[in-house]
One Martini backbone bead per residue (centre of mass of N, CA, C, O) as a GRO file, in nm:
protein
  248
    1UNK     BB    1  -1.244   4.175   1.465
    2UNK     BB    2  -1.119   3.882   1.523
    3UNK     BB    3  -0.824   3.712   1.479
    4UNK     BB    4  -0.765   3.378   1.381
    5UNK     BB    5  -0.573   3.419   1.122
    6UNK     BB    6  -0.208   3.452   1.072
    7UNK     BB    7   0.029   3.537   0.816
    8UNK     BB    8   0.399   3.543   0.753
    9UNK     BB    9   0.589   3.442   0.509
   10UNK     BB   10   0.474   3.175   0.413
   11UNK     BB   11   0.639   2.850   0.392
   12UNK     BB   12   0.679   2.545   0.174
   13UNK     BB   13   0.881   2.251   0.166
   14UNK     BB   14   0.973   1.976  -0.063
   15UNK     BB   15   1.264   1.991  -0.048
   16UNK     BB   16   1.316   2.173  -0.351
   17UNK     BB   17   1.008   2.227  -0.328
   18UNK     BB   18   0.797   2.503  -0.358
   19UNK     BB   19   0.459   2.543  -0.241
   20UNK     BB   20   0.502   2.796  -0.056
   21UNK     BB   21   0.492   3.172  -0.100
   22UNK     BB   22   0.474   3.425   0.094
   23UNK     BB   23   0.214   3.408   0.287
   24UNK     BB   24  -0.042   3.655   0.336
   25UNK     BB   25  -0.287   3.607   0.602
   26UNK     BB   26  -0.639   3.689   0.693
   27UNK     BB   27  -0.866   3.566   0.947
   28UNK     BB   28  -1.177   3.634   1.059
   29UNK     BB   29  -1.435   3.630   1.239
   30UNK     BB   30  -1.708   3.476   1.062
   31UNK     BB   31  -1.582   3.365   0.822
   32UNK     BB   32  -1.639   3.255   0.472
   33UNK     BB   33  -1.379   3.074   0.314
   34UNK     BB   34  -1.218   3.030   0.002
   35UNK     BB   35  -0.991   2.801  -0.163
   36UNK     BB   36  -0.835   2.849  -0.478
   37UNK     BB   37  -0.708   2.640  -0.752
   38UNK     BB   38  -0.502   2.470  -0.909
   39UNK     BB   39  -0.333   2.208  -0.942
   40UNK     BB   40  -0.052   2.274  -0.734
   41UNK     BB   41  -0.103   2.560  -0.573
   42UNK     BB   42  -0.145   2.484  -0.234
   43UNK     BB   43  -0.413   2.434  -0.083
   44UNK     BB   44  -0.371   2.182   0.100
   45UNK     BB   45  -0.113   2.280   0.232
   46UNK     BB   46  -0.230   2.528   0.368
   47UNK     BB   47  -0.435   2.379   0.541
   48UNK     BB   48  -0.233   2.191   0.689
   49UNK     BB   49  -0.074   2.420   0.820
   50UNK     BB   50  -0.306   2.579   0.965
   51UNK     BB   51  -0.401   2.291   1.114
   52UNK     BB   52  -0.119   2.141   1.208
   53UNK     BB   53  -0.060   1.882   1.028
   54UNK     BB   54   0.167   2.066   0.915
   55UNK     BB   55   0.472   2.196   0.853
   56UNK     BB   56   0.663   2.477   0.827
   57UNK     BB   57   0.949   2.646   0.693
   58UNK     BB   58   0.843   2.953   0.686
   59UNK     BB   59   0.767   3.188   0.895
   60UNK     BB   60   0.428   3.263   1.027
   61UNK     BB   61   0.175   3.146   1.273
   62UNK     BB   62  -0.153   3.254   1.382
   63UNK     BB   63  -0.379   3.140   1.646
   64UNK     BB   64  -0.533   3.331   1.843
   65UNK     BB   65  -0.241   3.473   1.891
   66UNK     BB   66  -0.091   3.196   1.847
   67UNK     BB   67   0.213   3.077   1.805
   68UNK     BB   68   0.329   2.785   1.657
   69UNK     BB   69   0.634   2.811   1.747
   70UNK     BB   70   0.548   2.770   2.069
   71UNK     BB   71   0.472   2.467   1.990
   72UNK     BB   72   0.456   2.154   2.050
   73UNK     BB   73   0.325   1.859   1.968
   74UNK     BB   74   0.134   1.836   2.211
   75UNK     BB   75   0.023   2.127   2.195
   76UNK     BB   76  -0.086   2.108   1.907
   77UNK     BB   77  -0.291   1.882   1.959
   78UNK     BB   78  -0.453   2.036   2.172
   79UNK     BB   79  -0.516   2.284   2.002
   80UNK     BB   80  -0.673   2.132   1.783
   81UNK     BB   81  -0.897   2.013   1.971
   82UNK     BB   82  -0.994   2.307   2.093
   83UNK     BB   83  -0.990   2.505   1.800
   84UNK     BB   84  -1.077   2.269   1.591
   85UNK     BB   85  -1.238   2.179   1.283
   86UNK     BB   86  -1.347   1.894   1.066
   87UNK     BB   87  -1.408   1.852   0.705
   88UNK     BB   88  -1.441   1.573   0.502
   89UNK     BB   89  -1.495   1.407   0.211
   90UNK     BB   90  -1.499   1.106   0.379
   91UNK     BB   91  -1.607   1.202   0.685
   92UNK     BB   92  -1.486   1.012   0.925
   93UNK     BB   93  -1.670   0.790   1.030
   94UNK     BB   94  -1.773   0.560   1.271
   95UNK     BB   95  -1.930   0.255   1.223
   96UNK     BB   96  -1.964   0.174   1.548
   97UNK     BB   97  -2.119   0.444   1.556
   98UNK     BB   98  -2.336   0.660   1.601
   99UNK     BB   99  -2.416   0.965   1.514
  100UNK     BB  100  -2.415   1.079   1.798
  101UNK     BB  101  -2.140   0.956   1.885
  102UNK     BB  102  -1.975   1.098   1.667
  103UNK     BB  103  -2.038   1.391   1.747
  104UNK     BB  104  -1.949   1.349   2.067
  105UNK     BB  105  -1.653   1.247   2.075
  106UNK     BB  106  -1.484   1.507   2.137
  107UNK     BB  107  -1.624   1.545   2.418
  108UNK     BB  108  -1.566   1.269   2.543
  109UNK     BB  109  -1.249   1.299   2.532
  110UNK     BB  110  -1.295   1.570   2.728
  111UNK     BB  111  -1.504   1.495   2.966
  112UNK     BB  112  -1.787   1.551   2.928
  113UNK     BB  113  -2.089   1.580   3.020
  114UNK     BB  114  -2.395   1.476   2.935
  115UNK     BB  115  -2.534   1.749   2.967
  116UNK     BB  116  -2.333   1.919   2.799
  117UNK     BB  117  -2.364   1.757   2.536
  118UNK     BB  118  -2.668   1.798   2.491
  119UNK     BB  119  -2.656   2.110   2.479
  120UNK     BB  120  -2.479   2.114   2.220
  121UNK     BB  121  -2.639   1.927   2.021
  122UNK     BB  122  -2.930   2.032   1.957
  123UNK     BB  123  -2.887   2.298   1.782
  124UNK     BB  124  -2.719   2.159   1.559
  125UNK     BB  125  -2.912   1.929   1.458
  126UNK     BB  126  -3.138   2.126   1.390
  127UNK     BB  127  -2.983   2.299   1.179
  128UNK     BB  128  -2.909   2.016   1.006
  129UNK     BB  129  -3.140   1.805   0.998
  130UNK     BB  130  -3.057   1.522   1.213
  131UNK     BB  131  -3.244   1.407   1.446
  132UNK     BB  132  -3.358   1.134   1.294
  133UNK     BB  133  -3.037   0.994   1.285
  134UNK     BB  134  -2.888   0.952   1.565
  135UNK     BB  135  -2.943   0.619   1.590
  136UNK     BB  136  -2.772   0.576   1.351
  137UNK     BB  137  -2.563   0.444   1.114
  138UNK     BB  138  -2.358   0.520   0.855
  139UNK     BB  139  -2.477   0.266   0.675
  140UNK     BB  140  -2.791   0.410   0.703
  141UNK     BB  141  -2.693   0.662   0.538
  142UNK     BB  142  -2.635   0.923   0.355
  143UNK     BB  143  -2.402   1.130   0.229
  144UNK     BB  144  -2.534   1.394   0.325
  145UNK     BB  145  -2.573   1.300   0.620
  146UNK     BB  146  -2.277   1.247   0.680
  147UNK     BB  147  -2.181   1.540   0.634
  148UNK     BB  148  -2.360   1.665   0.854
  149UNK     BB  149  -2.240   1.503   1.084
  150UNK     BB  150  -1.950   1.608   1.042
  151UNK     BB  151  -2.027   1.904   1.092
  152UNK     BB  152  -2.126   1.868   1.381
  153UNK     BB  153  -1.857   1.760   1.493
  154UNK     BB  154  -1.688   2.019   1.417
  155UNK     BB  155  -1.881   2.230   1.612
  156UNK     BB  156  -1.929   2.109   1.909
  157UNK     BB  157  -1.656   2.261   2.033
  158UNK     BB  158  -1.637   2.556   1.954
  159UNK     BB  159  -1.453   2.654   1.733
  160UNK     BB  160  -1.259   2.892   1.583
  161UNK     BB  161  -1.226   2.673   1.339
  162UNK     BB  162  -1.323   2.543   1.017
  163UNK     BB  163  -1.208   2.275   0.818
  164UNK     BB  164  -1.275   2.232   0.459
  165UNK     BB  165  -1.227   1.942   0.246
  166UNK     BB  166  -1.408   1.903  -0.004
  167UNK     BB  167  -1.724   1.859   0.106
  168UNK     BB  168  -1.870   1.812  -0.201
  169UNK     BB  169  -1.712   1.590  -0.371
  170UNK     BB  170  -1.920   1.325  -0.284
  171UNK     BB  171  -2.169   1.484  -0.393
  172UNK     BB  172  -2.452   1.561  -0.500
  173UNK     BB  173  -2.610   1.845  -0.593
  174UNK     BB  174  -2.828   1.842  -0.373
  175UNK     BB  175  -2.647   1.780  -0.127
  176UNK     BB  176  -2.452   2.015  -0.169
  177UNK     BB  177  -2.656   2.243  -0.135
  178UNK     BB  178  -2.749   2.170   0.149
  179UNK     BB  179  -2.475   2.196   0.285
  180UNK     BB  180  -2.412   2.491   0.208
  181UNK     BB  181  -2.661   2.613   0.348
  182UNK     BB  182  -2.575   2.504   0.634
  183UNK     BB  183  -2.305   2.651   0.650
  184UNK     BB  184  -2.426   2.929   0.636
  185UNK     BB  185  -2.597   2.896   0.892
  186UNK     BB  186  -2.361   2.847   1.085
  187UNK     BB  187  -2.214   3.111   1.024
  188UNK     BB  188  -2.457   3.297   1.105
  189UNK     BB  189  -2.577   3.166   1.384
  190UNK     BB  190  -2.271   3.073   1.516
  191UNK     BB  191  -2.012   3.220   1.404
  192UNK     BB  192  -1.860   3.034   1.210
  193UNK     BB  193  -1.543   2.966   1.109
  194UNK     BB  194  -1.464   2.913   0.755
  195UNK     BB  195  -1.232   2.694   0.574
  196UNK     BB  196  -1.235   2.627   0.216
  197UNK     BB  197  -1.152   2.374   0.001
  198UNK     BB  198  -1.190   2.423  -0.365
  199UNK     BB  199  -1.295   2.362  -0.713
  200UNK     BB  200  -1.588   2.477  -0.669
  201UNK     BB  201  -1.764   2.744  -0.768
  202UNK     BB  202  -2.036   2.690  -0.637
  203UNK     BB  203  -1.929   2.661  -0.349
  204UNK     BB  204  -1.779   2.940  -0.334
  205UNK     BB  205  -2.047   3.120  -0.372
  206UNK     BB  206  -2.126   3.082  -0.051
  207UNK     BB  207  -1.919   3.274   0.018
  208UNK     BB  208  -1.758   3.580   0.126
  209UNK     BB  209  -1.472   3.456   0.031
  210UNK     BB  210  -1.201   3.447  -0.222
  211UNK     BB  211  -0.901   3.260  -0.264
  212UNK     BB  212  -0.622   3.273  -0.488
  213UNK     BB  213  -0.408   3.026  -0.615
  214UNK     BB  214  -0.055   3.030  -0.741
  215UNK     BB  215   0.237   2.891  -0.704
  216UNK     BB  216   0.196   2.936  -0.372
  217UNK     BB  217   0.022   3.205  -0.419
  218UNK     BB  218  -0.143   3.499  -0.390
  219UNK     BB  219  -0.343   3.653  -0.669
  220UNK     BB  220  -0.641   3.668  -0.538
  221UNK     BB  221  -0.955   3.839  -0.431
  222UNK     BB  222  -1.296   3.797  -0.308
  223UNK     BB  223  -1.603   3.975  -0.239
  224UNK     BB  224  -1.941   3.965  -0.202
  225UNK     BB  225  -2.103   4.141  -0.026
  226UNK     BB  226  -2.413   4.229  -0.188
  227UNK     BB  227  -2.408   3.977  -0.334
  228UNK     BB  228  -2.531   3.716  -0.465
  229UNK     BB  229  -2.472   3.395  -0.545
  230UNK     BB  230  -2.493   3.428  -0.853
  231UNK     BB  231  -2.310   3.678  -0.886
  232UNK     BB  232  -2.060   3.553  -0.750
  233UNK     BB  233  -2.025   3.322  -0.944
  234UNK     BB  234  -1.958   3.498  -1.194
  235UNK     BB  235  -1.703   3.627  -1.074
  236UNK     BB  236  -1.547   3.367  -1.026
  237UNK     BB  237  -1.554   3.264  -1.313
  238UNK     BB  238  -1.402   3.501  -1.441
  239UNK     BB  239  -1.146   3.478  -1.268
  240UNK     BB  240  -1.078   3.182  -1.334
  241UNK     BB  241  -1.044   3.228  -1.639
  242UNK     BB  242  -0.800   3.418  -1.612
  243UNK     BB  243  -0.616   3.233  -1.415
  244UNK     BB  244  -0.702   2.955  -1.412
  245UNK     BB  245  -0.842   2.631  -1.398
  246UNK     BB  246  -1.052   2.426  -1.258
  247UNK     BB  247  -1.384   2.333  -1.364
  248UNK     BB  248  -1.749   2.267  -1.248
   0.00000   0.00000   0.00000
């Protein structure tokens, strides 16, 4: 399986405060991985560094075997647009565009033809069950529908990896479950690699792998293997209880 992300001795400092400490991490293609840990453990910083939103202080990061140290700011921006998708807690949909226009925006910016965009759009919106809202605007749909639209926008470019930052944080339990089930479907049916930061044990239990951070370093990781979602939830809960950290 192709390696999508690899880090070696990755570190990040803010002034004299070290937020990430010698992180060695490998994410392979088609993985659905959660990053967990208490507040201040470095979860969001790690995601920001891996997604090229923030710079790292030491070590090295490779994405698709491309070292980020070899890319300048312009090249990093282009690399991010071509190889990454993002799902944010607050959706980041543009209110002046329809759901369809929001989803297709990354392709439109890259000058895709209308035919090529429609070809990309159909299977994704069908998988996410949002075909009936494509003509609506963000203020006309529910939070769960907004998040599914944001998920469609994140994968319409066929990115090497999708970064999801607390994607269920603003959703009620029913909408959160629906979104997680659809992320699993995207991961399974489209082979989408997903890296998700979450505080939520329930959300993490839908992943194939959970990485635990504490004080800026990886302290443990779990693989679901043949366990079902409920069994994996119990394992994560037990591990979280031992390691400490916020539970939901």
